[in-house]
Structures are given as structure tokens and as C-alpha cells.
mmCIF file of C-alpha atoms in Angstrom:
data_model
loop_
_atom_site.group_PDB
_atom_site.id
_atom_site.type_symbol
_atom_site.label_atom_id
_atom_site.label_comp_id
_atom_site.label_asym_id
_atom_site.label_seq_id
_atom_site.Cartn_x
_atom_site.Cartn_y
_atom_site.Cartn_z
ATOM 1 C CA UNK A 439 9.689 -0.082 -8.644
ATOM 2 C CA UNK A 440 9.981 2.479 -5.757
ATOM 3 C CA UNK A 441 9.320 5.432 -6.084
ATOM 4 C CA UNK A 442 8.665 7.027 -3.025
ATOM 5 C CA UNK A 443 11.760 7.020 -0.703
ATOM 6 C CA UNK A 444 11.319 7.693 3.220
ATOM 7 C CA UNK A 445 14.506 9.426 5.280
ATOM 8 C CA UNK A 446 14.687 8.037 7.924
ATOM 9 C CA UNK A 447 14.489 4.463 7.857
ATOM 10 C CA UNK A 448 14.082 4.370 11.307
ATOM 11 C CA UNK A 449 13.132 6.964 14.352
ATOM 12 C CA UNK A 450 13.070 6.657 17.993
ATOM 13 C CA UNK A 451 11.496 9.023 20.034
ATOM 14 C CA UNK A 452 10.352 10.386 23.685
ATOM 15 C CA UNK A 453 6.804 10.501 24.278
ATOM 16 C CA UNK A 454 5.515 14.220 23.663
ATOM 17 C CA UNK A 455 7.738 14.591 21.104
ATOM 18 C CA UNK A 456 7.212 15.545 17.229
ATOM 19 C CA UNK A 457 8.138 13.185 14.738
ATOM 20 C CA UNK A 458 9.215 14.445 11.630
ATOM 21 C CA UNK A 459 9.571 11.769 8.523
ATOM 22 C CA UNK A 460 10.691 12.628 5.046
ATOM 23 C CA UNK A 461 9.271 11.444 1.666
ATOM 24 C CA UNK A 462 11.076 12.181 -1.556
ATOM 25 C CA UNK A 463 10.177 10.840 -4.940
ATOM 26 C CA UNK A 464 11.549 11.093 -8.750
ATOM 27 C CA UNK A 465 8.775 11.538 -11.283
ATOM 28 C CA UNK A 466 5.817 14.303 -11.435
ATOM 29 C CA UNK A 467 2.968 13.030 -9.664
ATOM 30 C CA UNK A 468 -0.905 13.308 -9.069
ATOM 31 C CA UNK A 469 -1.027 13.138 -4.944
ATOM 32 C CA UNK A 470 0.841 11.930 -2.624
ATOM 33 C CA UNK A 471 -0.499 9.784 0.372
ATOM 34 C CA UNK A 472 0.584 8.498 3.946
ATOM 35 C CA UNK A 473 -0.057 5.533 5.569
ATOM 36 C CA UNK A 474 0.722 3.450 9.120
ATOM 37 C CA UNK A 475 1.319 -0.009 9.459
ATOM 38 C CA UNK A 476 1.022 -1.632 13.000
ATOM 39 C CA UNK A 477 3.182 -4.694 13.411
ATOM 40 C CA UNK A 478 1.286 -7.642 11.755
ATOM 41 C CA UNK A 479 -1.499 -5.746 10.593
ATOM 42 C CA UNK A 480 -2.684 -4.013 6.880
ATOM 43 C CA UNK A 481 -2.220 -0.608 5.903
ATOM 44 C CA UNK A 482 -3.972 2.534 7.600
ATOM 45 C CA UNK A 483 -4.274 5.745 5.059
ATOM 46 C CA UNK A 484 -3.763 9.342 7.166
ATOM 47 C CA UNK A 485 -3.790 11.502 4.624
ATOM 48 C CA UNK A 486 -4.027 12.452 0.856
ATOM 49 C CA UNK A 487 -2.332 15.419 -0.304
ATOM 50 C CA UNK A 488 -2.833 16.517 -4.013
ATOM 51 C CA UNK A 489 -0.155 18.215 -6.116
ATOM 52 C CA UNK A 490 -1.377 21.374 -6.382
ATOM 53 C CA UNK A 491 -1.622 21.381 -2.294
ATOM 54 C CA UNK A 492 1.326 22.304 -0.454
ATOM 55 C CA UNK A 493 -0.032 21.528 3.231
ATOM 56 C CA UNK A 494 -2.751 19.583 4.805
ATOM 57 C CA UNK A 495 -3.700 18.878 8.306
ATOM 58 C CA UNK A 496 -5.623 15.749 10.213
ATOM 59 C CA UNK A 497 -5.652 16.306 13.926
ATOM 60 C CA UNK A 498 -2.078 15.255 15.250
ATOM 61 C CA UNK A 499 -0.588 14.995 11.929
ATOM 62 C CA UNK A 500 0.636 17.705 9.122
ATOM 63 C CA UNK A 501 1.287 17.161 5.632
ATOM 64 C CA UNK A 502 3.690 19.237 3.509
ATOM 65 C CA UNK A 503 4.666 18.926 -0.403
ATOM 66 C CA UNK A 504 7.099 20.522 -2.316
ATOM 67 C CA UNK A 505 6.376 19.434 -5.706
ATOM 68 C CA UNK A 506 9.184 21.568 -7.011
ATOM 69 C CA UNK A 507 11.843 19.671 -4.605
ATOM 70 C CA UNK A 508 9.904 16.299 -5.171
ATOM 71 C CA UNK A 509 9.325 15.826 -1.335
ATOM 72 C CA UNK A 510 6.982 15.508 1.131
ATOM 73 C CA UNK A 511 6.996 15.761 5.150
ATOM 74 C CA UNK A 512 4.293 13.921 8.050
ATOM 75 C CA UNK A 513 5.062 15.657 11.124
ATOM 76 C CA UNK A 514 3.050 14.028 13.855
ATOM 77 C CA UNK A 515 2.643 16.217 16.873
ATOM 78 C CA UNK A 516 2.650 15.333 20.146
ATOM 79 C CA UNK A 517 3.212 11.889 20.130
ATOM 80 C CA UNK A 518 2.264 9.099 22.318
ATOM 81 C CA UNK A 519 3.710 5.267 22.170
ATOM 82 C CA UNK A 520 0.569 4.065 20.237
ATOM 83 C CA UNK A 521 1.944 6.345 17.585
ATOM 84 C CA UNK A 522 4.788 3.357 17.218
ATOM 85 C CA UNK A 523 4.592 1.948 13.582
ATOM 86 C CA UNK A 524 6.051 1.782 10.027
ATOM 87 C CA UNK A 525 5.005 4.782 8.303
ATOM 88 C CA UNK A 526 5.075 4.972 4.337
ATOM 89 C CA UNK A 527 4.687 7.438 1.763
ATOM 90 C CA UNK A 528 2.891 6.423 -1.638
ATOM 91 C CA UNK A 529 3.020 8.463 -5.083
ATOM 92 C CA UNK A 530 -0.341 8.144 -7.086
ATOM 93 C CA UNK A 531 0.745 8.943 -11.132
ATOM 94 C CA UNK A 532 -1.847 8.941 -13.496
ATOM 95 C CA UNK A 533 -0.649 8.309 -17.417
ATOM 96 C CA UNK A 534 -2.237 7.224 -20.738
ATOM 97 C CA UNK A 535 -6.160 6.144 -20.497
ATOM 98 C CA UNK A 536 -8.884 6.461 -18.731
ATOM 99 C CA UNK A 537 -8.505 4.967 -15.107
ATOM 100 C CA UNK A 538 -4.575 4.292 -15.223
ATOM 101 C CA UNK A 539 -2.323 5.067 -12.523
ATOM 102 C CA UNK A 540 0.394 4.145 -10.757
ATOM 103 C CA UNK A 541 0.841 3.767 -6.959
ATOM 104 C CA UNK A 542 3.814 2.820 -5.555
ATOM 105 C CA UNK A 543 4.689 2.590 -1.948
ATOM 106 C CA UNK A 544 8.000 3.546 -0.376
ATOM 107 C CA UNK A 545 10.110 1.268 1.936
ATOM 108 C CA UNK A 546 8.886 2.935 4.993
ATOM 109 C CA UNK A 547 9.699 4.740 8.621
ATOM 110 C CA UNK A 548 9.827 2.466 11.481
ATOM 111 C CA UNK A 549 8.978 4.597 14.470
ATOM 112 C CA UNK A 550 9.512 3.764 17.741
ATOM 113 C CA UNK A 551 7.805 6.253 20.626
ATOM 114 C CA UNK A 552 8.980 5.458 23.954
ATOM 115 C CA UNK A 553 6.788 6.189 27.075
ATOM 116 C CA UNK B 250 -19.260 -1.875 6.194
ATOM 117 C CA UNK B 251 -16.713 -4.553 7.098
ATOM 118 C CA UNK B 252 -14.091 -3.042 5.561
ATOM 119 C CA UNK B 253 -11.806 -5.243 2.827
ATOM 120 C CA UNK B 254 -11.721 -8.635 3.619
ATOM 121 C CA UNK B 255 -9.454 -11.199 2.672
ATOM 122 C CA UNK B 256 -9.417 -15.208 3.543
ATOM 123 C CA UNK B 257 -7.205 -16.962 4.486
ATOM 124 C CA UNK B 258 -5.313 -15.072 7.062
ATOM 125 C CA UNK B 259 -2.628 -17.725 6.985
ATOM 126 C CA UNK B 260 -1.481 -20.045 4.629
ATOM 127 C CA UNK B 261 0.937 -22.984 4.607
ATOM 128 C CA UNK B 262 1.418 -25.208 1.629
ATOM 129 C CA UNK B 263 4.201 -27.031 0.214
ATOM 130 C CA UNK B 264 6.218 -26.584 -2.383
ATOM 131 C CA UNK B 265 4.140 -26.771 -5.939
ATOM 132 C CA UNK B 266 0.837 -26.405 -4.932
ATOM 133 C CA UNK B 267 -1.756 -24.463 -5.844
ATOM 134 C CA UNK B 268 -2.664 -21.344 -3.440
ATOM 135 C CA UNK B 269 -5.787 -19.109 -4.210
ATOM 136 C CA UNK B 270 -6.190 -15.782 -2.079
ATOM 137 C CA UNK B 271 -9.196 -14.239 -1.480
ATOM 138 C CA UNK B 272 -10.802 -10.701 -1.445
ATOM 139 C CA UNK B 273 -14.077 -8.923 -1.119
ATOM 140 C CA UNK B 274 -13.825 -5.447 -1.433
ATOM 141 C CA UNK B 275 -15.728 -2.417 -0.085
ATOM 142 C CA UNK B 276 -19.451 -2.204 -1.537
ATOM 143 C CA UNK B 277 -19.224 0.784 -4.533
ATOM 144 C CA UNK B 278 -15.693 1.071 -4.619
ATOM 145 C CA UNK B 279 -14.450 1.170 -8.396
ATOM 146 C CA UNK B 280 -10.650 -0.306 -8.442
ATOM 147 C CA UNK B 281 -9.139 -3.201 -6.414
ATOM 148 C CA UNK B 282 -5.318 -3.679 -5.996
ATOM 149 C CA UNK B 283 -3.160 -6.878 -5.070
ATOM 150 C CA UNK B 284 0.502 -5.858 -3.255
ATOM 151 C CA UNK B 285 2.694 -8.329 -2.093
ATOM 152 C CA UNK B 286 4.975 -7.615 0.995
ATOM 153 C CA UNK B 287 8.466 -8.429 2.103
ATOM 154 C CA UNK B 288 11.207 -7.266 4.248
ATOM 155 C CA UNK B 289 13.313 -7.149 1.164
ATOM 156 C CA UNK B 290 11.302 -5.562 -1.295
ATOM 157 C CA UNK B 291 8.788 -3.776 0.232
ATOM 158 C CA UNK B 292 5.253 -3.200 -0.784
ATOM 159 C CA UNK B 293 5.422 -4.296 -4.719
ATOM 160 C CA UNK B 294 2.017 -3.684 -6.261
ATOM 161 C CA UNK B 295 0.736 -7.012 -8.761
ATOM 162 C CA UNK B 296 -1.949 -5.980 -10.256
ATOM 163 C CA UNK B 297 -5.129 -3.381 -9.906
ATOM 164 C CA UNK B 298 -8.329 -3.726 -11.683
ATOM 165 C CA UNK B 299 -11.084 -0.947 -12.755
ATOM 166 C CA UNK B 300 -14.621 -1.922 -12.585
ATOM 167 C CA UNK B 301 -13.325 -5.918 -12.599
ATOM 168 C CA UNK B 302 -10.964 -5.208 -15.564
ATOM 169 C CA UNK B 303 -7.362 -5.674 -15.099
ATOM 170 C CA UNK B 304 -5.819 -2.472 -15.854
ATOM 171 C CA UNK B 305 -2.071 -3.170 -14.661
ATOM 172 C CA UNK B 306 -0.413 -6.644 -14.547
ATOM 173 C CA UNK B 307 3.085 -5.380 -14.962
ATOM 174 C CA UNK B 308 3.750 -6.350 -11.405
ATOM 175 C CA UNK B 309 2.848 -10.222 -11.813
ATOM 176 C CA UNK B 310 6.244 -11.710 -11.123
ATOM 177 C CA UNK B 311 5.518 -14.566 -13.530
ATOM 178 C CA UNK B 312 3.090 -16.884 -15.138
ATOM 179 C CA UNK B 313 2.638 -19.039 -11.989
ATOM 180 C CA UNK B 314 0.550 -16.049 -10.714
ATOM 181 C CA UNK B 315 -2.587 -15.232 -12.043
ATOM 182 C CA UNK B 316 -5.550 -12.731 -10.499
ATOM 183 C CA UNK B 317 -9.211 -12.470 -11.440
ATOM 184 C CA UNK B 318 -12.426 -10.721 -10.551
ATOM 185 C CA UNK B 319 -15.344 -12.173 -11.621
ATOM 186 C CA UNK B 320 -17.468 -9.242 -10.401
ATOM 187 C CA UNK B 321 -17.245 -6.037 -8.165
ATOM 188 C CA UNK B 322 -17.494 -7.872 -5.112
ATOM 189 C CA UNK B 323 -14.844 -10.819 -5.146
ATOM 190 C CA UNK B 324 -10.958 -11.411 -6.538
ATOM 191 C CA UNK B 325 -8.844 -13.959 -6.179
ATOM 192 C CA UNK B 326 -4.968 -14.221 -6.875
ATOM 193 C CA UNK B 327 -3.853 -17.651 -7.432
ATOM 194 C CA UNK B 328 0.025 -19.607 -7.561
ATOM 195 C CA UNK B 329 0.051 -22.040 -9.277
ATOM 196 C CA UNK B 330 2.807 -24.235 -8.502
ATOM 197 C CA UNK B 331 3.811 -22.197 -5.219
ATOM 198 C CA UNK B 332 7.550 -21.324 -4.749
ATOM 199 C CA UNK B 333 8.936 -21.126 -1.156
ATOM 200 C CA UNK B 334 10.255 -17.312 -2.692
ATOM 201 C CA UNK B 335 6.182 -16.888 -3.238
ATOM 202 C CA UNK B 336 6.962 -16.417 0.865
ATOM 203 C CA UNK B 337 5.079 -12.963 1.649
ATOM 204 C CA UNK B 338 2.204 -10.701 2.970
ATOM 205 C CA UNK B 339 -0.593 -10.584 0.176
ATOM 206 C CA UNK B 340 -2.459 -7.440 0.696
ATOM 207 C CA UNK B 341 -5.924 -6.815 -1.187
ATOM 208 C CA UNK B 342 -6.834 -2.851 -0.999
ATOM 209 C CA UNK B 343 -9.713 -1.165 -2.169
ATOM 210 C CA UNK B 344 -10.705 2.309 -3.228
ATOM 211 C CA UNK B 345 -13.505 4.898 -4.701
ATOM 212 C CA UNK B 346 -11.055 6.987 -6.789
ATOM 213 C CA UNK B 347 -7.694 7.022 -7.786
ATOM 214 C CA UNK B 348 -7.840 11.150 -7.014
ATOM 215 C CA UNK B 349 -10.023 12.182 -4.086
ATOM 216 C CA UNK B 350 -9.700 8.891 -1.474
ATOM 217 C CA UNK B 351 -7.008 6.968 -0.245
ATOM 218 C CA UNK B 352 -6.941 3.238 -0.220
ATOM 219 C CA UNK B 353 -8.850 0.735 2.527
ATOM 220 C CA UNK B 354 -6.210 -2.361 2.808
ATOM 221 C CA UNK B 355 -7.272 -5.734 4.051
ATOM 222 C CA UNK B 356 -5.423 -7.487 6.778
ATOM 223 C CA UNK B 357 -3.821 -9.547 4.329
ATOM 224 C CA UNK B 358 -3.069 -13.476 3.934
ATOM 225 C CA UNK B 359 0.510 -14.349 4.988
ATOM 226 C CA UNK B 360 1.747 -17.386 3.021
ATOM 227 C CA UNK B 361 4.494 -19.419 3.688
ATOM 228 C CA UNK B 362 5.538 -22.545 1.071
ATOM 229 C CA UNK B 363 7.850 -25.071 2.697
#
């Protein structure tokens, strides 16, 4: 099931321009991580944020969570047209026994950065 | 390291045969995932194991699918008989912790049944 949900499902920007994509989810979680998808290819991780974390930076990109409003942000700064892919938020859960979790992926961003 | 790596890249087969996927993960890494993906559902995860013990099979859609991992460094994820709605991207990702790292993914195995 999804749990993760991305707003919006797709964004089309300038180059030099901040991207801002939305993340929201349902259930208490354990972290929260980011990833890009290029057309064809597998999935890139950018960045793990944990729940007691509200903000995390790598380079271009910044990370918020709100664990009380169940949502996360990946603002990308500055960007540039090889910045153009599907962008997805995951939810990491842990429950009963040792090594159990749950990821689940949501549907994804598509973003498009024009030159 | 090589990163994950997973054979074939592409895969046609007809209706009702038998299709095994392949994955080697990354040397020391601890849990190994299968996710399937489609424009219509998304990325739905099948299976992940722990130390080569399935941990999570809720995602299997069905008996015709079936995944093993004989030992840290090699799963497979067979269909057996294939189903043109089998259609997808099989992904194989691989990580060190479930807490501190975020997953490697393969380049995954796109199968189509006809």
C-alpha cells in the first residue's frame, strides 16, 4: 500500500529556479527518505531524514519533516535541467521483531527543468 | 564496489513460462528487497529478506511468484507460469540498515510476457 503521497504529481520549472515537492504520509514513522529516478534507470537515494530530525541538508537539496503534520518537503535549490526526474518520498516503519520494517514508496514528482 | 546488480536487463517470454530474475547485492549489506514497478501502481515492494531470511512476503502477488536467497550474495525472484499482467520493472535494492542508510537500487530487469 502507499503510504507516502507526493503533491505535486508533476512540476515544470525554469532553470535557476527552486523546486519545492511535498511528501505527506498517514502512520507514525521511523525516517523518511528521498529518492530520484532518471527515465529508464533505478532509484538514486538523496537523503535520509529521521523522525526526531526536523531538517537536513545535502548540497543543492533541503529536507524538512513535520512529524506532527505527517509531511515532509525536498526543496532543491538552484536547479539545472539535469535536475529533470521523478522524485519519490519513502516512509521506513519499524514494528514487531527484530529487523522488521516497512518501506513503502510514494507515487512520485515528475519534474521537468527547462533550460 | 559495483553497486547492486541485477541480470537480465530485459526480458521477453511468452505467456506461461518460467522467468527467474537475478540479484547480487552490495558486499556486507544485511537486507535485500524485491519492488516491482508500474505506471499504475507504482513502486509495490514483494518481499525483503534479513541476513538471507525472508522477513516480509506480504507483497508476493500470488503463488506463481516465489523469491529466494541462498546466501548473502545472490537472490533470485522467479514466475512461474508468467502472466502478460507480470508486465513490469523488477527492482532488486540493497542496504546496511534499515535506520542509518538509505537503499542502493539495481538498474532493474524490465519484463514483458506476450
Amino acid at each position: 500500500s502507499q503510504q507516502g503521497e507526493e503533491d505535486p504529481q508533476a512540476l515544470s520549472i525554469q532553470e535557476g529556479e527552486n523546486a519545492t515537492m511535498n511528501c505527506s504520509y498517514k502512520t507514525s514513522i521511523n525516517n523518511l527518505q528521498w529518492y530520484r529516478q532518471n527515465s529508464g534507470r533505478g532509484l538514486v537515494h538523496l537523503i535520509l531524514i529521521r523522525s526526531n530530525e526536523r531538517e537536513k541538508h545535502s548540497g543543492r537539496l533541503r529536507v524538512t519533516l513535520d512529524t506532527s503534520k505527517k509531511s515532509s518537503s525536498l526543496l532543491i535549490t538552484a536547479s539545472r535541467a539535469a535536475d529533470t526526474a521523478s522524485y519519490f518520498c519513502a516512509t521506513v516503519r519499524a514494528y514487531s521483531g527484530a529487523g522488521s520494517y516497512q518501506l513503502t514508496f510514494g507515487k512520485g514528482t515528475k519534474l521537468s527543468v527547462i533550460p | 564496489d559495483a553497486g547492486v546488480i541485477q541480470s537480465p536487463r530485459h526480458e521477453v517470454t511468452e505467456m506461461g513460462q518460467e522467468v527467474t530474475l537475478r540479484c547480487k547485492p552490495i558486499s556486507g549489506h544485511d537486507y535485500l528487497f524485491w519492488y516491482r514497478q508500474t505506471m499504475m501502481r507504482g513502486l509495490e515492494l514483494l518481499i525483503y529478506f534479513n541476513n538471507n531470511v525472508p522477513i516480509d512476503d506480504s507483497g508476493m502477488p500470488e503463488d506463481r511468484f516465489s523469491a529466494k536467497m541462498p546466501n548473502a550474495s545472490f537472490s533470485t525472484l522467479k514466475i512461474q507460469p508468467s502472466e502478460p499482467r507480470d508486465s513490469a520493472v523488477y527492482f532488486c535494492a540493497s542496504s546496511g540498515s534499515w535506520d542509518r542508510y538509505g537503499y542502493t537500487f539495481g538498474s532493474g530487469t524490465r519484463l514483458t510476457v506476450v
